[in-house]
XYZ file of C-alpha atoms in Angstrom:
336
model
C -198.919 79.992 -162.460
C -199.224 82.962 -160.153
C -198.540 82.294 -156.464
C -199.647 84.272 -153.421
C -197.428 83.975 -150.323
C -198.945 84.490 -146.863
C -196.296 84.606 -144.123
C -195.179 87.202 -141.602
C -191.545 86.023 -141.360
C -189.195 87.752 -143.839
C -186.775 84.801 -143.920
C -189.583 82.351 -144.702
C -190.918 84.635 -147.436
C -187.459 84.861 -149.002
C -187.090 81.062 -148.883
C -190.449 80.627 -150.601
C -189.514 83.203 -153.247
C -186.296 81.315 -153.970
C -188.163 78.010 -154.161
C -190.747 79.400 -156.593
C -187.987 80.848 -158.781
C -186.633 77.329 -159.332
C -189.737 76.181 -161.217
C -190.287 77.514 -164.754
C -193.739 78.955 -165.203
C -194.190 80.023 -161.568
C -194.174 83.617 -160.365
C -194.965 85.407 -157.122
C -198.152 87.452 -157.541
C -198.044 89.105 -154.126
C -196.980 88.660 -150.495
C -199.262 89.140 -147.464
C -197.973 89.299 -143.890
C -201.180 88.063 -142.229
C -204.471 86.389 -143.009
C -206.470 89.602 -143.268
C -204.083 90.950 -145.901
C -204.366 87.641 -147.767
C -208.169 87.856 -147.876
C -207.928 91.414 -149.231
C -205.234 90.515 -151.763
C -207.255 87.564 -153.081
C -210.257 89.835 -153.534
C -208.156 92.304 -155.563
C -205.932 89.864 -157.452
C -206.833 86.187 -157.173
C -203.756 83.991 -157.775
C -203.711 80.383 -158.988
C -202.298 79.070 -155.701
C -201.947 80.532 -152.192
C -199.164 79.302 -149.904
C -200.734 79.846 -146.480
C -198.901 79.941 -143.154
C -200.913 79.053 -140.054
C -199.526 81.129 -137.186
C -199.773 84.863 -137.951
C -200.916 88.076 -136.280
C -204.272 89.798 -136.974
C -205.822 86.705 -138.628
C -204.410 83.173 -138.630
C -204.212 80.854 -141.610
C -207.247 78.782 -140.649
C -209.617 81.755 -140.610
C -207.986 83.216 -143.721
C -208.522 79.924 -145.548
C -212.173 79.898 -144.491
C -212.684 83.480 -145.698
C -210.888 83.010 -149.007
C -212.721 79.801 -149.853
C -216.055 81.460 -149.031
C -215.405 84.721 -150.898
C -212.801 84.227 -153.666
C -211.999 80.502 -153.763
C -208.665 79.332 -155.108
C -206.200 76.525 -154.486
C -204.582 76.802 -151.030
C -201.604 74.857 -149.689
C -200.733 75.183 -146.008
C -196.988 75.876 -145.794
C -195.797 76.239 -142.238
C -192.876 75.396 -139.991
C -193.237 71.851 -138.604
C -196.620 70.756 -139.938
C -196.672 67.813 -137.505
C -196.759 70.194 -134.503
C -199.833 71.957 -135.839
C -201.920 68.950 -136.868
C -205.281 70.232 -135.497
C -204.855 73.571 -137.272
C -203.788 71.846 -140.497
C -206.958 69.761 -140.552
C -209.084 72.740 -139.584
C -207.696 74.555 -142.647
C -208.269 71.487 -144.827
C -211.794 71.344 -143.489
C -212.328 74.805 -144.953
C -210.935 73.747 -148.335
C -207.115 73.823 -148.217
C -205.831 71.142 -150.578
C -202.649 70.007 -148.884
C -199.958 70.894 -146.362
C -196.174 70.816 -146.342
C -193.336 72.054 -144.159
C -191.694 75.345 -145.108
C -188.482 74.449 -146.970
C -185.425 74.547 -144.728
C -182.247 75.220 -146.659
C -179.673 74.369 -143.966
C -176.985 72.090 -145.370
C -179.129 70.871 -148.256
C -179.205 72.587 -151.604
C -182.241 74.734 -152.319
C -183.604 72.495 -155.059
C -183.682 69.443 -152.782
C -185.197 71.410 -149.912
C -187.887 72.882 -152.166
C -188.773 69.622 -153.970
C -191.764 68.593 -151.756
C -193.347 72.049 -152.036
C -192.773 72.325 -155.786
C -194.210 68.849 -156.343
C -197.426 69.858 -154.590
C -197.679 73.105 -156.570
C -197.086 71.154 -159.795
C -199.816 68.656 -158.912
C -202.250 71.472 -158.193
C -201.344 72.930 -161.586
C -202.573 69.705 -163.162
C -205.740 69.857 -161.068
C -206.663 73.395 -162.094
C -205.728 72.880 -165.729
C -202.547 74.954 -165.905
C -200.429 72.032 -167.150
C -202.869 70.428 -169.605
C -204.541 67.079 -169.009
C -203.193 64.013 -167.279
C -203.227 60.582 -168.946
C -206.255 58.496 -167.956
C -205.766 55.412 -165.834
C -206.329 52.081 -167.507
C -209.707 50.570 -166.595
C -209.664 47.474 -164.440
C -211.307 44.198 -165.331
C -215.051 43.785 -164.825
C -215.668 42.929 -161.158
C -216.783 39.533 -160.010
C -220.081 39.447 -158.108
C -219.748 36.947 -155.276
C -221.942 38.114 -152.382
C -221.521 36.812 -148.841
C -222.070 38.186 -145.340
C -219.141 40.630 -145.260
C -219.851 44.368 -145.146
C -217.623 47.290 -146.078
C -218.009 51.068 -146.165
C -215.440 52.851 -148.344
C -215.079 56.634 -148.270
C -213.006 59.003 -150.398
C -212.326 62.656 -149.619
C -209.961 65.473 -150.513
C -210.147 69.236 -149.918
C -212.453 69.868 -146.977
C -212.306 66.198 -146.088
C -210.980 65.998 -142.521
C -213.802 67.951 -140.897
C -216.338 66.291 -143.193
C -215.047 62.814 -142.333
C -215.167 63.646 -138.641
C -218.813 64.704 -138.876
C -219.810 61.604 -140.844
C -217.976 59.206 -138.504
C -219.429 60.894 -135.409
C -222.875 59.962 -136.706
C -222.053 56.245 -136.917
C -222.732 54.027 -133.870
C -220.046 52.181 -131.907
C -221.595 48.865 -132.998
C -221.484 49.775 -136.694
C -221.668 46.395 -138.476
C -219.234 47.068 -141.351
C -215.552 47.694 -141.775
C -214.675 51.259 -142.786
C -211.758 52.258 -145.012
C -210.943 55.903 -145.753
C -208.808 57.330 -148.540
C -208.108 61.004 -147.937
C -205.738 63.017 -150.108
C -203.197 63.692 -147.400
C -199.407 63.659 -147.387
C -197.863 60.598 -145.738
C -195.887 62.844 -143.396
C -199.014 63.710 -141.439
C -201.332 60.770 -142.137
C -200.626 59.442 -138.635
C -201.479 62.869 -137.244
C -204.790 62.795 -139.083
C -205.627 59.375 -137.605
C -204.861 60.731 -134.125
C -206.906 63.854 -134.825
C -209.900 61.801 -135.983
C -209.595 59.615 -132.878
C -210.054 62.752 -130.787
C -213.150 63.702 -132.817
C -215.086 60.430 -133.085
C -216.020 57.379 -130.979
C -215.059 54.649 -133.442
C -211.363 53.690 -133.284
C -209.285 55.115 -136.157
C -205.794 54.056 -137.228
C -203.637 53.713 -140.332
C -203.974 50.679 -142.593
C -201.341 47.993 -142.040
C -200.396 46.090 -145.179
C -201.822 42.567 -145.162
C -204.753 43.186 -142.808
C -208.481 42.874 -143.490
C -211.191 45.443 -142.760
C -213.174 44.546 -139.630
C -216.568 45.791 -138.353
C -216.493 48.823 -136.106
C -212.942 49.755 -137.065
C -211.907 52.747 -139.181
C -208.791 52.305 -141.321
C -207.109 55.270 -143.025
C -204.739 54.982 -145.992
C -201.412 56.058 -144.556
C -198.771 56.381 -147.285
C -198.163 58.212 -150.561
C -198.620 54.872 -152.326
C -202.070 53.740 -153.390
C -204.231 51.488 -151.236
C -205.699 48.368 -152.845
C -207.967 45.547 -151.783
C -206.739 42.148 -152.995
C -208.733 39.095 -154.022
C -208.123 37.455 -150.627
C -209.724 40.428 -148.849
C -206.485 41.905 -147.514
C -205.246 45.454 -148.006
C -201.907 46.455 -149.486
C -200.027 49.507 -150.653
C -198.707 49.808 -154.211
C -196.885 52.524 -156.131
C -198.687 51.558 -159.361
C -200.119 53.265 -161.291
C -197.146 55.606 -161.047
C -198.709 58.142 -163.422
C -201.604 58.884 -161.070
C -201.730 62.521 -160.018
C -203.487 61.680 -156.763
C -201.500 59.751 -154.166
C -203.189 57.903 -152.612
C -205.815 57.640 -155.350
C -209.447 57.092 -154.418
C -210.127 55.709 -157.899
C -207.461 53.027 -157.513
C -208.911 51.895 -154.193
C -212.572 52.007 -155.244
C -211.787 50.042 -158.424
C -210.043 47.349 -156.389
C -213.049 47.079 -154.053
C -215.406 46.801 -157.018
C -213.240 44.048 -158.429
C -212.456 41.997 -155.344
C -214.840 42.628 -152.418
C -217.015 39.559 -151.937
C -219.790 41.012 -149.821
C -222.018 44.048 -149.392
C -220.259 47.369 -149.976
C -221.285 51.023 -149.884
C -219.180 53.742 -151.510
C -219.218 57.396 -150.442
C -217.459 60.260 -152.227
C -217.076 63.481 -150.270
C -215.837 67.015 -150.854
C -212.706 67.587 -152.938
C -211.140 69.288 -155.941
C -210.719 67.411 -159.208
C -212.278 64.144 -160.325
C -210.518 61.428 -158.316
C -212.975 58.851 -157.027
C -215.719 59.473 -159.600
C -214.730 56.631 -161.926
C -214.138 54.295 -159.006
C -217.534 55.168 -157.564
C -219.086 54.344 -160.933
C -217.334 50.952 -160.902
C -218.903 50.294 -157.502
C -222.330 51.289 -158.805
C -221.941 48.971 -161.799
C -221.146 46.144 -159.373
C -224.514 46.785 -157.717
C -223.338 48.741 -154.666
C -225.107 51.705 -153.121
C -223.028 54.763 -154.026
C -223.476 58.188 -152.444
C -221.958 61.547 -153.399
C -222.041 64.593 -151.143
C -224.199 67.433 -152.429
C -222.946 70.845 -153.498
C -224.465 72.803 -150.621
C -222.505 70.918 -147.941
C -219.242 70.408 -149.886
C -216.330 72.695 -149.069
C -215.107 72.090 -152.642
C -217.649 70.682 -155.100
C -215.278 68.987 -157.526
C -215.103 65.229 -156.988
C -218.798 64.825 -156.058
C -219.751 66.981 -159.039
C -217.729 64.738 -161.360
C -219.438 61.679 -159.865
C -222.866 63.216 -160.388
C -222.033 64.172 -163.978
C -221.096 60.609 -164.915
C -224.027 59.119 -162.960
C -221.667 57.302 -160.616
C -223.798 58.060 -157.565
C -227.057 56.250 -156.893
C -227.889 59.041 -154.440
C -226.676 62.617 -153.869
C -227.168 63.700 -150.286
C -226.197 66.493 -147.869
C -223.498 65.484 -145.425
C -225.834 65.312 -142.427
C -227.949 62.615 -144.140
C -225.176 60.298 -145.315
C -224.511 58.398 -142.078
C -228.197 57.596 -141.531
C -228.484 56.320 -145.111
C -225.386 54.143 -144.685
C -226.743 52.694 -141.431
C -230.000 51.906 -143.203
C -228.133 50.202 -146.058
C -226.368 47.834 -143.660
C -229.429 47.132 -141.491
């Protein structure tokens, strides 16, 4: 895979070059020292993956991400010093279509391979997503769900690239007295899941926090999957984290969570699949539809990356396909 590096610090660029050299099949396509150069380079020579810094002269990484995804879209990973310090910018970039974020490798006393492992893992995963490493094994289907309706209500939402800003807009449109529990699975690294919960809390009125293992969804409360393990709903209505299936490319996987809801939730549920690259969530959304739930996929026009919703539409997993600005009103109507 060909990698574009966007960073104005020579030492950081050299570290990234050394990291990329450790992985067979990766090569540096070009280096840009600011966002404007990155936009121009992508237009001339689009790479498979762009490693985008955030803080740069001329044009920062957020605006560069927006421009690239609008003009010459490709996979973008935010790679910057101390991701946790730049949480709002990270989620702004993800709102424009960046797939993930990770700290710039710091060599220090650690060997280069260990320091580069988190970055290389993310690049490898993106390679699977864009088809550079062949196809991933399919997850085993879960058992047919039981249908045992009662008065409980649950809204489940999955999102990936472009998700943070999209989630914020959807949640802002829900009332404070929303009558259902809300659980979100966003493809986000565990190292800044807590930062995303804090960021969403600043954007919306409903309270947002990370899921605690063993708790139950409650009305008017937004719970966000908060680890690199998968989130599951159990038969007793509680939530837990699990590393299985280990072979899943997406961590946390929307499919794993949606399937568990289809299998175990005893009341009324609505499933929503938002913007994102790949196909995660489409099969789980279909399982929810087959259980009799209302399922909604975001439309192409309002998706930053029309991958997951497109896959859901193709397999007829969505009962309805709607623009983002209509989804909250439809969900409110479904729970009325």
